[in-house]
C-alpha positions as a Markdown table, in Angstrom:
| # | Residue | x | y | z |
|---|---|---|---|---|
| 1 | Unk | -21.4 | 10.3 | 20.7 |
| 2 | Unk | -19.0 | 7.8 | 19.3 |
| 3 | Unk | -19.6 | 4.2 | 20.4 |
| 4 | Unk | -16.8 | 1.8 | 21.1 |
| 5 | Unk | -17.0 | 0.0 | 17.7 |
| 6 | Unk | -16.6 | 3.4 | 16.0 |
| 7 | Unk | -13.7 | 4.2 | 18.3 |
| 8 | Unk | -12.0 | 1.0 | 17.3 |
| 9 | Unk | -12.6 | 1.6 | 13.6 |
| 10 | Unk | -11.1 | 5.1 | 13.8 |
| 11 | Unk | -8.2 | 3.8 | 16.0 |
| 12 | Unk | -7.5 | 1.0 | 13.5 |
| 13 | Unk | -7.5 | 3.5 | 10.6 |
| 14 | Unk | -5.2 | 5.8 | 12.6 |
| 15 | Unk | -2.7 | 3.1 | 13.4 |
| 16 | Unk | -2.8 | 1.8 | 9.8 |
| 17 | Unk | -2.2 | 5.3 | 8.5 |
| 18 | Unk | 0.8 | 5.8 | 10.8 |
| 19 | Unk | 2.2 | 2.4 | 9.9 |
| 20 | Unk | 1.7 | 3.1 | 6.2 |
| 21 | Unk | 3.6 | 6.4 | 6.5 |
| 22 | Unk | 6.4 | 4.6 | 8.2 |
| 23 | Unk | 6.5 | 1.9 | 5.5 |
| 24 | Unk | 6.5 | 4.7 | 2.9 |
| 25 | Unk | 9.5 | 6.4 | 4.5 |
| 26 | Unk | 11.3 | 3.2 | 5.2 |
| 27 | Unk | 11.1 | 2.0 | 1.6 |
| 28 | Unk | 12.4 | 5.4 | 0.3 |
| 29 | Unk | 15.3 | 5.4 | 2.7 |
| 30 | Unk | 16.3 | 1.7 | 2.7 |
| 31 | Unk | 14.6 | 0.2 | -0.5 |
| 32 | Unk | 13.0 | -2.5 | 1.8 |
| 33 | Unk | 9.7 | -3.1 | 3.3 |
| 34 | Unk | 10.0 | -4.8 | 6.7 |
| 35 | Unk | 8.0 | -8.0 | 6.9 |
| 36 | Unk | 6.7 | -7.1 | 10.4 |
| 37 | Unk | 5.3 | -3.8 | 9.1 |
| 38 | Unk | 3.6 | -5.5 | 6.1 |
| 39 | Unk | 2.2 | -8.2 | 8.3 |
| 40 | Unk | 0.8 | -5.7 | 10.7 |
| 41 | Unk | -0.8 | -3.8 | 7.8 |
| 42 | Unk | -2.5 | -7.1 | 6.7 |
| 43 | Unk | -3.7 | -7.9 | 10.2 |
| 44 | Unk | -5.1 | -4.4 | 10.6 |
| 45 | Unk | -7.0 | -4.9 | 7.3 |
| 46 | Unk | -8.7 | -8.0 | 8.9 |
| 47 | Unk | -9.4 | -6.1 | 12.1 |
| 48 | Unk | -10.9 | -3.1 | 10.3 |
| 49 | Unk | -13.1 | -5.1 | 8.0 |
| 50 | Unk | -14.2 | -7.3 | 10.8 |
| 51 | Unk | -15.2 | -4.3 | 13.0 |
| 52 | Unk | -17.1 | -3.0 | 9.9 |
| 53 | Unk | -18.8 | -6.4 | 9.6 |
| 54 | Unk | -17.3 | -6.8 | 6.1 |
| 55 | Unk | -19.9 | -4.5 | 4.7 |
| 56 | Unk | -17.8 | -2.5 | 2.2 |
| 57 | Unk | -15.2 | -5.1 | 1.5 |
| 58 | Unk | -16.4 | -8.7 | 2.0 |
| 59 | Unk | -14.2 | -11.4 | 3.3 |
| 60 | Unk | -14.3 | -13.1 | -0.1 |
| 61 | Unk | -13.3 | -9.9 | -1.9 |
| 62 | Unk | -10.5 | -9.3 | 0.6 |
| 63 | Unk | -8.9 | -12.7 | -0.2 |
| 64 | Unk | -9.5 | -12.4 | -3.9 |
| 65 | Unk | -8.0 | -8.9 | -3.9 |
| 66 | Unk | -5.0 | -10.1 | -2.0 |
| 67 | Unk | -4.4 | -13.1 | -4.1 |
| 68 | Unk | -4.9 | -11.3 | -7.5 |
| 69 | Unk | -2.6 | -8.5 | -6.5 |
| 70 | Unk | 0.0 | -10.8 | -5.2 |
| 71 | Unk | -0.1 | -13.1 | -8.2 |
| 72 | Unk | -0.1 | -10.2 | -10.7 |
| 73 | Unk | 2.9 | -8.4 | -9.1 |
| 74 | Unk | 4.8 | -11.7 | -8.6 |
| 75 | Unk | 4.3 | -12.5 | -12.3 |
| 76 | Unk | 5.5 | -9.0 | -13.3 |
| 77 | Unk | 8.5 | -9.4 | -11.0 |
| 78 | Unk | 9.4 | -12.8 | -12.5 |
| 79 | Unk | 9.1 | -11.6 | -16.1 |
| 80 | Unk | 11.1 | -8.4 | -15.4 |
| 81 | Unk | 13.8 | -10.3 | -13.4 |
| 82 | Unk | 14.2 | -12.7 | -16.3 |
| 83 | Unk | 14.3 | -10.0 | -19.0 |
| 84 | Unk | 16.7 | -7.7 | -17.1 |
| 85 | Unk | 18.7 | -10.5 | -15.6 |
| 86 | Unk | 18.7 | -8.8 | -12.2 |
| 87 | Unk | 16.4 | -8.0 | -9.3 |
| 88 | Unk | 13.8 | -5.5 | -10.5 |
| 89 | Unk | 11.0 | -5.6 | -7.9 |
| 90 | Unk | 11.5 | -6.7 | -4.4 |
| 91 | Unk | 9.4 | -9.3 | -2.7 |
| 92 | Unk | 8.5 | -6.7 | 0.0 |
| 93 | Unk | 6.5 | -4.9 | -2.7 |
| 94 | Unk | 4.8 | -8.1 | -3.7 |
| 95 | Unk | 3.9 | -8.8 | 0.0 |
| 96 | Unk | 2.8 | -5.2 | 0.4 |
| 97 | Unk | 0.3 | -5.6 | -2.5 |
| 98 | Unk | -1.0 | -8.7 | -0.8 |
| 99 | Unk | -1.7 | -6.6 | 2.4 |
| 100 | Unk | -3.2 | -3.8 | 0.3 |
| 101 | Unk | -5.4 | -6.3 | -1.5 |
| 102 | Unk | -6.8 | -7.2 | 1.9 |
| 103 | Unk | -7.7 | -3.6 | 2.5 |
| 104 | Unk | -9.2 | -2.7 | -0.9 |
| 105 | Unk | -10.5 | -6.1 | -2.1 |
| 106 | Unk | -11.3 | -7.1 | -5.6 |
| 107 | Unk | -11.7 | -5.5 | -8.1 |
| 108 | Unk | -10.3 | -2.4 | -6.4 |
| 109 | Unk | -6.8 | -4.0 | -6.2 |
| 110 | Unk | -6.6 | -3.6 | -10.0 |
| 111 | Unk | -7.2 | 0.2 | -9.7 |
| 112 | Unk | -4.7 | 0.3 | -6.9 |
| 113 | Unk | -2.0 | -1.6 | -8.9 |
| 114 | Unk | -2.4 | 0.7 | -11.9 |
| 115 | Unk | -2.5 | 3.9 | -9.9 |
| 116 | Unk | 0.3 | 2.7 | -7.6 |
| 117 | Unk | 2.6 | 2.0 | -10.6 |
| 118 | Unk | 1.9 | 5.5 | -12.0 |
| 119 | Unk | 2.3 | 7.3 | -8.6 |
| 120 | Unk | 5.4 | 5.2 | -7.9 |
| 121 | Unk | 7.1 | 6.5 | -11.0 |
| 122 | Unk | 6.2 | 10.1 | -10.2 |
| 123 | Unk | 7.4 | 9.7 | -6.6 |
| 124 | Unk | 10.5 | 7.8 | -7.6 |
| 125 | Unk | 11.6 | 10.3 | -10.3 |
| 126 | Unk | 10.7 | 13.2 | -8.0 |
| 127 | Unk | 13.1 | 11.7 | -5.4 |
| 128 | Unk | 15.8 | 11.4 | -8.1 |
| 129 | Unk | 15.4 | 15.0 | -9.1 |
| 130 | Unk | 15.5 | 16.2 | -5.4 |
| 131 | Unk | 18.7 | 14.1 | -4.9 |
| 132 | Unk | 20.3 | 15.7 | -7.9 |
| 133 | Unk | 19.2 | 19.2 | -6.9 |
| 134 | Unk | 20.8 | 18.7 | -3.5 |
| 135 | Unk | 23.9 | 17.2 | -5.1 |
| 136 | Unk | 23.4 | 14.3 | -2.9 |
| 137 | Unk | 22.1 | 10.7 | -3.1 |
| 138 | Unk | 20.6 | 10.9 | 0.3 |
| 139 | Unk | 17.1 | 10.2 | -0.8 |
| 140 | Unk | 18.0 | 7.6 | -3.4 |
| 141 | Unk | 21.3 | 5.8 | -3.4 |
| 142 | Unk | 21.2 | 5.2 | -7.2 |
| 143 | Unk | 19.2 | 7.0 | -9.8 |
| 144 | Unk | 18.3 | 3.6 | -11.4 |
| 145 | Unk | 16.6 | 2.4 | -8.3 |
| 146 | Unk | 13.1 | 3.6 | -7.5 |
| 147 | Unk | 11.1 | 2.3 | -4.5 |
| 148 | Unk | 7.7 | 0.9 | -5.6 |
| 149 | Unk | 6.1 | 0.8 | -2.1 |
| 150 | Unk | 5.4 | 4.5 | -1.8 |
| 151 | Unk | 3.3 | 4.6 | -4.9 |
| 152 | Unk | 1.3 | 1.6 | -3.9 |
| 153 | Unk | 0.8 | 3.1 | -0.4 |
| 154 | Unk | -0.5 | 6.4 | -1.8 |
| 155 | Unk | -2.7 | 4.6 | -4.2 |
| 156 | Unk | -4.1 | 2.5 | -1.3 |
| 157 | Unk | -5.1 | 5.7 | 0.5 |
| 158 | Unk | -6.8 | 7.1 | -2.6 |
| 159 | Unk | -8.7 | 3.9 | -3.3 |
| 160 | Unk | -9.7 | 3.5 | 0.4 |
| 161 | Unk | -10.9 | 7.1 | 0.5 |
| 162 | Unk | -13.2 | 6.3 | -2.3 |
| 163 | Unk | -14.4 | 3.0 | -0.9 |
| 164 | Unk | -14.9 | 4.2 | 2.7 |
| 165 | Unk | -16.0 | 7.8 | 2.0 |
| 166 | Unk | -19.5 | 7.3 | 3.2 |
| 167 | Unk | -18.4 | 5.4 | 6.3 |
| 168 | Unk | -15.8 | 8.0 | 7.2 |
| 169 | Unk | -18.5 | 10.7 | 6.9 |
| 170 | Unk | -20.8 | 8.8 | 9.2 |
| 171 | Unk | -18.0 | 8.2 | 11.7 |
| 172 | Unk | -16.7 | 11.7 | 11.8 |
| 173 | Unk | -19.8 | 13.9 | 11.3 |
| 174 | Unk | -22.8 | 12.1 | 12.8 |
């Protein structure tokens, strides 16, 4: 029998998953991450970890993860924008990493950043190839633009699965 707290935990995960899938698709389609979606993902991280009594990701680790991820990606963005003399990484991606940092905490945000960059390249170039095969730019408007958000979102799910594997087993199978 699932108690109410478990129900709320599962519901929060379900809503967060749906929201993340929407953010993934929206970023692929529009090269933007809506502030309201990123903010909702951040608030859901607080709710989920609160309902879980901050047992797997402490409140301190949430904040450190969010700040480290945000600062790291903002620095990368500033350096790349200066070097290439154009917008290279959107602020939506930086804000998304802040929200993801609240979910995964520190030091897991470092794994998420690394994995997200790798997966983002794979996802982005796959979309470029699909667009070329279809002889259309429907998935990506320009082959030089690759959305970063989808890679970070997939990386977040992978890292969360590792962090919360024991909790998910308890919630779903006991």
